[in-house]
Each structure stands twice: as structure tokens, then as C-alpha cells.
């Protein structure tokens, strides 16, 4: 988790962040011609076959990358993928468990005007109390975003170490400022 | 050859057995259908090739009109599963992960849902 | 075996009381409950419940597809959370 303190440039929700995100993970070799079983974390599997390739490291300065091509869907939500330059199953096995990363900025842009955000953009944001639309007291940080079926939830850690879930909806999270690195929340009255 | 509910062609078996070849009709509903259209006496049933065309048509009408079978039923079932998965409730999560839905143990067994056992990476002596 | 219809759906009595209070009160209330086995009634739609999962309260925003399910189904008691590369959250 980063510290949510980056100072991104202009633009709104899709401001460059320099972050990388995991898109997939190897899950073994398949067949004799060096196909790879891949566990894809993206909703859209085509992301893995990004035209500029995917990176091998989470560090944004590390430019090592590989080019993947989707072949077909495998069972259990996995995909068979071929990697450029790899033709033997041994080479895949030698890689062990590898993760593939993509620059945050090469993800498809979010629609403007819709209150929609990538999970990882919300993670790490600082959390303030809402004070009639303005920033109130800072109470903590978003650890992650989860959805157990009852709507998206912000998982927030308070400064005193306490962790809690907060409903992510227009009524309870009036301001989300990815660029500014914060959200404001309205605490619900507990009944 | 008798075609009932689209593709199914059950032949020279007794009616109550032949009907169970249709997806969505089991022994119980097969017997109920026979009872309703007045074929057989509840114990002995004629074979399908002994039925008249009229009798077949009555059975056909009964199934087409009152029972969801085959494609339509399959669609209904997968819609129900999809609904659970989209909603994100516990049963939906189990479906997504391909694990048993009704609270069975998974430490052992559960092979129907989990598929063939996966070998644990080699431990050589 | 399914529950007998004549009994009606099971809902913890205190939950009904709280739901009434929440509906008449302001909109920003969340109803804490330990009653995971209570059925979600049509009258709960739009309310937010915090269902205990043994460790924490998980907020559940009730929508109409959830009617007839139990609260516990939406507050998993154990979970592994994987990665979600391009998951989107909607307000």
C-alpha cells in the first residue's frame, strides 16, 4: 500500500499516478508448446494482452516486460496464454509463480460524469469527516474496497487502529477526490 | 420414433420410463402425466410404440402446456445461478468458486463440484 | 427441509423495531444486528444494515433482489480477498 501522498498532475479521475497494478499471475504450464495457464485478475481479460506488453515488476521504473497473447479460456476462470519467445513448458515452469503488472494509466479511462472509480484508486486515500461538504477532521485511511454483495464498501483504518467498513454510496461518501488523495465520509448513526 | 418436447426420441420403453429421458421430467412427474392423460393403470404402462398417435398428442400437449422442460428449464436454472452470483450472496460465492453450495464439507470429498483431484506437487523419497 | 409457510418468515423482533425507527428517523442510519439468520423483508429495501460476521459489522445495503435471503448470506464469516485489477466501484 502506498501512502496516498502522491501529487499527480492535472486531469481528474484518470490523473497519472505512476502506479502499477497486478493484472495476472501464472498458474502453471499447459501443453507441450509452452502455453501458460494464467489467473487473470482483471474483469476484462484482454487487458493482459496489452499491445505494449505487461511488466514483470511492480516498480514503475523497471521496464522489463513481456508480450502475451490470449489463446482461449480455460477452466476455473483461468486463461491459456502464449508468451512471445517462449515455446517450451520447461521455460514456463522455470518462471515459477510470476505476476504481471500493467501501468495504472494504460487501463481504459473511466467514464466522466459517472461516479465510478477503480478499486485501487480508492485504496490508500485519506479519509476525512464530512463537514457540510467541506473537509472535516481526518480520521484515517482507506485500506481496501470490498463488496460482499451488499454494495461496495470502503474498509477504513482509523488513526487509533480500529478498522471498520463504510458504505460507498453518494449519500455516505459525498466527496471522492482521487487527485487530491482523499475522500470525505458521513458517519452513519448506529441504531 | 416419437418426438416429444423437441428433440427427445424415447422409444420401445414403457411410457413412464421413456418420458424421463426428457430433461425436467423424472419418475414422479412422468407417472403424474400418465395418470392425467389416462395411460396405464398406475402399475403397468404400455410401451411407447404401442401408443396411438392420439395418445402421444395428448401427452405432448400436457408437457408443452404445463411443464418447463429442456432448453427453457436449463435456461431458467442457469439464470437462477447467475442471479445468485451477481447478487454476491454466500450461495453465489460458492457457485463462483465451484464449491458445494449447501454446506457440505470440502476438506475431503466434494469431488462432484471440485472436479478430479489435483495431485500435490511431487514429494520424492 | 424448507420452513413451514404458516410460520411466516423469521425475523428477529428487535430488527423489526429498529427498521421502523430507521425508516421514520433520518436517512443516515445503519442498523447493527447480530441476527444473521433473519430474513430480509420487502420493507427493509433501501435501509442499511450492519451484519456481524463474528469479528466486524459488514454494512449491507438492502436491494430488492435480496428479499427472501438471510442477512448472514451477505456477511461472509471467512474470506480470502484476491486481486481485482480493474474492478470498479460505483457510488
PDB file of N, CA, C and O in Angstrom, chain B residues 25-64:
ATOM      1  N   UNK B  25     -38.160 -34.031 -16.581  1.00  0.00           N
ATOM      2  CA  UNK B  25     -39.201 -34.970 -16.186  1.00  0.00           C
ATOM      3  C   UNK B  25     -38.557 -36.182 -15.539  1.00  0.00           C
ATOM      4  O   UNK B  25     -37.728 -36.858 -16.144  1.00  0.00           O
ATOM      5  N   UNK B  26     -38.884 -36.408 -14.283  1.00  0.00           N
ATOM      6  CA  UNK B  26     -38.357 -37.551 -13.564  1.00  0.00           C
ATOM      7  C   UNK B  26     -39.443 -38.593 -13.403  1.00  0.00           C
ATOM      8  O   UNK B  26     -40.525 -38.447 -13.976  1.00  0.00           O
ATOM      9  N   UNK B  27     -39.183 -39.643 -12.646  1.00  0.00           N
ATOM     10  CA  UNK B  27     -40.153 -40.716 -12.478  1.00  0.00           C
ATOM     11  C   UNK B  27     -41.506 -40.218 -11.968  1.00  0.00           C
ATOM     12  O   UNK B  27     -42.557 -40.642 -12.455  1.00  0.00           O
ATOM     13  N   UNK B  28     -41.454 -39.306 -10.986  1.00  0.00           N
ATOM     14  CA  UNK B  28     -42.708 -38.860 -10.390  1.00  0.00           C
ATOM     15  C   UNK B  28     -43.567 -38.095 -11.381  1.00  0.00           C
ATOM     16  O   UNK B  28     -44.757 -38.404 -11.580  1.00  0.00           O
ATOM     17  N   UNK B  29     -42.963 -37.083 -12.025  1.00  0.00           N
ATOM     18  CA  UNK B  29     -43.794 -36.294 -12.934  1.00  0.00           C
ATOM     19  C   UNK B  29     -44.189 -37.114 -14.156  1.00  0.00           C
ATOM     20  O   UNK B  29     -45.263 -36.917 -14.722  1.00  0.00           O
ATOM     21  N   UNK B  30     -43.357 -38.081 -14.542  1.00  0.00           N
ATOM     22  CA  UNK B  30     -43.719 -38.946 -15.670  1.00  0.00           C
ATOM     23  C   UNK B  30     -44.998 -39.709 -15.342  1.00  0.00           C
ATOM     24  O   UNK B  30     -45.930 -39.784 -16.156  1.00  0.00           O
ATOM     25  N   UNK B  31     -45.059 -40.268 -14.124  1.00  0.00           N
ATOM     26  CA  UNK B  31     -46.246 -41.020 -13.731  1.00  0.00           C
ATOM     27  C   UNK B  31     -47.462 -40.109 -13.615  1.00  0.00           C
ATOM     28  O   UNK B  31     -48.575 -40.479 -13.972  1.00  0.00           O
ATOM     29  N   UNK B  32     -47.221 -38.897 -13.113  1.00  0.00           N
ATOM     30  CA  UNK B  32     -48.337 -37.952 -12.992  1.00  0.00           C
ATOM     31  C   UNK B  32     -48.927 -37.630 -14.352  1.00  0.00           C
ATOM     32  O   UNK B  32     -50.146 -37.514 -14.514  1.00  0.00           O
ATOM     33  N   UNK B  33     -48.035 -37.450 -15.326  1.00  0.00           N
ATOM     34  CA  UNK B  33     -48.527 -37.144 -16.676  1.00  0.00           C
ATOM     35  C   UNK B  33     -49.382 -38.297 -17.188  1.00  0.00           C
ATOM     36  O   UNK B  33     -50.482 -38.098 -17.706  1.00  0.00           O
ATOM     37  N   UNK B  34     -48.875 -39.529 -17.002  1.00  0.00           N
ATOM     38  CA  UNK B  34     -49.619 -40.698 -17.468  1.00  0.00           C
ATOM     39  C   UNK B  34     -50.996 -40.771 -16.814  1.00  0.00           C
ATOM     40  O   UNK B  34     -52.009 -41.020 -17.471  1.00  0.00           O
ATOM     41  N   UNK B  35     -50.990 -40.503 -15.513  1.00  0.00           N
ATOM     42  CA  UNK B  35     -52.255 -40.567 -14.789  1.00  0.00           C
ATOM     43  C   UNK B  35     -53.241 -39.552 -15.354  1.00  0.00           C
ATOM     44  O   UNK B  35     -54.414 -39.840 -15.582  1.00  0.00           O
ATOM     45  N   UNK B  36     -52.719 -38.357 -15.587  1.00  0.00           N
ATOM     46  CA  UNK B  36     -53.574 -37.277 -16.041  1.00  0.00           C
ATOM     47  C   UNK B  36     -54.206 -37.566 -17.403  1.00  0.00           C
ATOM     48  O   UNK B  36     -55.371 -37.277 -17.633  1.00  0.00           O
ATOM     49  N   UNK B  37     -53.402 -38.112 -18.308  1.00  0.00           N
ATOM     50  CA  UNK B  37     -53.947 -38.349 -19.647  1.00  0.00           C
ATOM     51  C   UNK B  37     -54.553 -39.751 -19.758  1.00  0.00           C
ATOM     52  O   UNK B  37     -55.004 -40.156 -20.825  1.00  0.00           O
ATOM     53  N   UNK B  38     -54.552 -40.503 -18.652  1.00  0.00           N
ATOM     54  CA  UNK B  38     -55.235 -41.789 -18.637  1.00  0.00           C
ATOM     55  C   UNK B  38     -54.538 -42.887 -19.407  1.00  0.00           C
ATOM     56  O   UNK B  38     -55.155 -43.673 -20.120  1.00  0.00           O
ATOM     57  N   UNK B  39     -53.225 -42.955 -19.269  1.00  0.00           N
ATOM     58  CA  UNK B  39     -52.482 -44.043 -19.895  1.00  0.00           C
ATOM     59  C   UNK B  39     -51.935 -44.934 -18.798  1.00  0.00           C
ATOM     60  O   UNK B  39     -51.349 -44.451 -17.822  1.00  0.00           O
ATOM     61  N   UNK B  40     -52.130 -46.223 -18.900  1.00  0.00           N
ATOM     62  CA  UNK B  40     -51.654 -47.144 -17.884  1.00  0.00           C
ATOM     63  C   UNK B  40     -52.560 -47.117 -16.658  1.00  0.00           C
ATOM     64  O   UNK B  40     -53.438 -46.266 -16.517  1.00  0.00           O
ATOM     65  N   UNK B  41     -52.311 -48.069 -15.732  1.00  0.00           N
ATOM     66  CA  UNK B  41     -53.192 -48.168 -14.576  1.00  0.00           C
ATOM     67  C   UNK B  41     -52.462 -47.802 -13.286  1.00  0.00           C
ATOM     68  O   UNK B  41     -52.906 -48.117 -12.189  1.00  0.00           O
ATOM     69  N   UNK B  42     -51.303 -47.133 -13.416  1.00  0.00           N
ATOM     70  CA  UNK B  42     -50.570 -46.767 -12.215  1.00  0.00           C
ATOM     71  C   UNK B  42     -49.507 -47.788 -11.864  1.00  0.00           C
ATOM     72  O   UNK B  42     -48.614 -47.528 -11.077  1.00  0.00           O
ATOM     73  N   UNK B  43     -49.606 -48.994 -12.409  1.00  0.00           N
ATOM     74  CA  UNK B  43     -48.593 -50.018 -12.159  1.00  0.00           C
ATOM     75  C   UNK B  43     -47.963 -50.451 -13.484  1.00  0.00           C
ATOM     76  O   UNK B  43     -46.752 -50.395 -13.667  1.00  0.00           O
ATOM     77  N   UNK B  44     -48.825 -50.841 -14.409  1.00  0.00           N
ATOM     78  CA  UNK B  44     -48.321 -51.236 -15.714  1.00  0.00           C
ATOM     79  C   UNK B  44     -48.603 -50.156 -16.748  1.00  0.00           C
ATOM     80  O   UNK B  44     -49.693 -49.591 -16.781  1.00  0.00           O
ATOM     81  N   UNK B  45     -47.580 -49.883 -17.540  1.00  0.00           N
ATOM     82  CA  UNK B  45     -47.726 -48.861 -18.570  1.00  0.00           C
ATOM     83  C   UNK B  45     -47.409 -49.488 -19.917  1.00  0.00           C
ATOM     84  O   UNK B  45     -46.507 -50.329 -20.012  1.00  0.00           O
ATOM     85  N   UNK B  46     -48.116 -49.050 -20.950  1.00  0.00           N
ATOM     86  CA  UNK B  46     -47.792 -49.565 -22.280  1.00  0.00           C
ATOM     87  C   UNK B  46     -46.461 -49.014 -22.757  1.00  0.00           C
ATOM     88  O   UNK B  46     -45.982 -47.990 -22.263  1.00  0.00           O
ATOM     89  N   UNK B  47     -45.881 -49.693 -23.709  1.00  0.00           N
ATOM     90  CA  UNK B  47     -44.658 -49.169 -24.299  1.00  0.00           C
ATOM     91  C   UNK B  47     -45.004 -48.042 -25.263  1.00  0.00           C
ATOM     92  O   UNK B  47     -46.133 -47.974 -25.767  1.00  0.00           O
ATOM     93  N   UNK B  48     -44.007 -47.193 -25.535  1.00  0.00           N
ATOM     94  CA  UNK B  48     -44.286 -46.016 -26.354  1.00  0.00           C
ATOM     95  C   UNK B  48     -44.768 -46.422 -27.742  1.00  0.00           C
ATOM     96  O   UNK B  48     -45.692 -45.824 -28.303  1.00  0.00           O
ATOM     97  N   UNK B  49     -44.155 -47.515 -28.303  1.00  0.00           N
ATOM     98  CA  UNK B  49     -44.569 -47.892 -29.662  1.00  0.00           C
ATOM     99  C   UNK B  49     -45.942 -48.559 -29.720  1.00  0.00           C
ATOM    100  O   UNK B  49     -46.466 -48.841 -30.789  1.00  0.00           O
ATOM    101  N   UNK B  50     -46.533 -48.777 -28.516  1.00  0.00           N
ATOM    102  CA  UNK B  50     -47.899 -49.310 -28.512  1.00  0.00           C
ATOM    103  C   UNK B  50     -48.938 -48.197 -28.445  1.00  0.00           C
ATOM    104  O   UNK B  50     -50.133 -48.446 -28.522  1.00  0.00           O
ATOM    105  N   UNK B  51     -48.464 -46.964 -28.250  1.00  0.00           N
ATOM    106  CA  UNK B  51     -49.398 -45.840 -28.119  1.00  0.00           C
ATOM    107  C   UNK B  51     -49.940 -45.416 -29.480  1.00  0.00           C
ATOM    108  O   UNK B  51     -49.245 -45.512 -30.497  1.00  0.00           O
ATOM    109  N   UNK B  52     -51.174 -44.926 -29.463  1.00  0.00           N
ATOM    110  CA  UNK B  52     -51.722 -44.369 -30.698  1.00  0.00           C
ATOM    111  C   UNK B  52     -51.218 -42.945 -30.851  1.00  0.00           C
ATOM    112  O   UNK B  52     -50.744 -42.324 -29.894  1.00  0.00           O
ATOM    113  N   UNK B  53     -51.315 -42.428 -32.050  1.00  0.00           N
ATOM    114  CA  UNK B  53     -50.896 -41.052 -32.296  1.00  0.00           C
ATOM    115  C   UNK B  53     -51.678 -40.080 -31.428  1.00  0.00           C
ATOM    116  O   UNK B  53     -51.137 -39.077 -30.944  1.00  0.00           O
ATOM    117  N   UNK B  54     -52.960 -40.377 -31.241  1.00  0.00           N
ATOM    118  CA  UNK B  54     -53.792 -39.514 -30.411  1.00  0.00           C
ATOM    119  C   UNK B  54     -53.248 -39.424 -28.996  1.00  0.00           C
ATOM    120  O   UNK B  54     -53.094 -38.348 -28.426  1.00  0.00           O
ATOM    121  N   UNK B  55     -52.922 -40.602 -28.431  1.00  0.00           N
ATOM    122  CA  UNK B  55     -52.396 -40.621 -27.063  1.00  0.00           C
ATOM    123  C   UNK B  55     -51.103 -39.828 -26.958  1.00  0.00           C
ATOM    124  O   UNK B  55     -50.897 -39.056 -26.032  1.00  0.00           O
ATOM    125  N   UNK B  56     -50.229 -39.992 -27.962  1.00  0.00           N
ATOM    126  CA  UNK B  56     -48.979 -39.238 -27.988  1.00  0.00           C
ATOM    127  C   UNK B  56     -49.240 -37.742 -28.004  1.00  0.00           C
ATOM    128  O   UNK B  56     -48.577 -36.966 -27.321  1.00  0.00           O
ATOM    129  N   UNK B  57     -50.245 -37.371 -28.814  1.00  0.00           N
ATOM    130  CA  UNK B  57     -50.540 -35.946 -28.907  1.00  0.00           C
ATOM    131  C   UNK B  57     -51.049 -35.378 -27.585  1.00  0.00           C
ATOM    132  O   UNK B  57     -50.728 -34.239 -27.231  1.00  0.00           O
ATOM    133  N   UNK B  58     -51.814 -36.178 -26.856  1.00  0.00           N
ATOM    134  CA  UNK B  58     -52.293 -35.706 -25.557  1.00  0.00           C
ATOM    135  C   UNK B  58     -51.110 -35.499 -24.612  1.00  0.00           C
ATOM    136  O   UNK B  58     -51.016 -34.503 -23.900  1.00  0.00           O
ATOM    137  N   UNK B  59     -50.199 -36.469 -24.619  1.00  0.00           N
ATOM    138  CA  UNK B  59     -49.005 -36.333 -23.769  1.00  0.00           C
ATOM    139  C   UNK B  59     -48.226 -35.093 -24.146  1.00  0.00           C
ATOM    140  O   UNK B  59     -47.804 -34.293 -23.305  1.00  0.00           O
ATOM    141  N   UNK B  60     -48.041 -34.908 -25.440  1.00  0.00           N
ATOM    142  CA  UNK B  60     -47.312 -33.749 -25.943  1.00  0.00           C
ATOM    143  C   UNK B  60     -47.948 -32.447 -25.452  1.00  0.00           C
ATOM    144  O   UNK B  60     -47.274 -31.552 -24.935  1.00  0.00           O
ATOM    145  N   UNK B  61     -49.270 -32.391 -25.597  1.00  0.00           N
ATOM    146  CA  UNK B  61     -49.983 -31.179 -25.193  1.00  0.00           C
ATOM    147  C   UNK B  61     -49.797 -30.942 -23.698  1.00  0.00           C
ATOM    148  O   UNK B  61     -49.564 -29.808 -23.261  1.00  0.00           O
ATOM    149  N   UNK B  62     -49.867 -32.023 -22.941  1.00  0.00           N
ATOM    150  CA  UNK B  62     -49.722 -31.914 -21.489  1.00  0.00           C
ATOM    151  C   UNK B  62     -48.351 -31.337 -21.128  1.00  0.00           C
ATOM    152  O   UNK B  62     -48.227 -30.427 -20.310  1.00  0.00           O
ATOM    153  N   UNK B  63     -47.317 -31.867 -21.763  1.00  0.00           N
ATOM    154  CA  UNK B  63     -45.957 -31.415 -21.438  1.00  0.00           C
ATOM    155  C   UNK B  63     -45.709 -30.001 -21.941  1.00  0.00           C
ATOM    156  O   UNK B  63     -45.208 -29.144 -21.220  1.00  0.00           O
ATOM    157  N   UNK B  64     -46.084 -29.759 -23.175  1.00  0.00           N
ATOM    158  CA  UNK B  64     -45.849 -28.427 -23.736  1.00  0.00           C
ATOM    159  C   UNK B  64     -46.582 -27.357 -22.942  1.00  0.00           C
ATOM    160  O   UNK B  64     -46.076 -26.257 -22.731  1.00  0.00           O
TER     161      UNK B  64
END
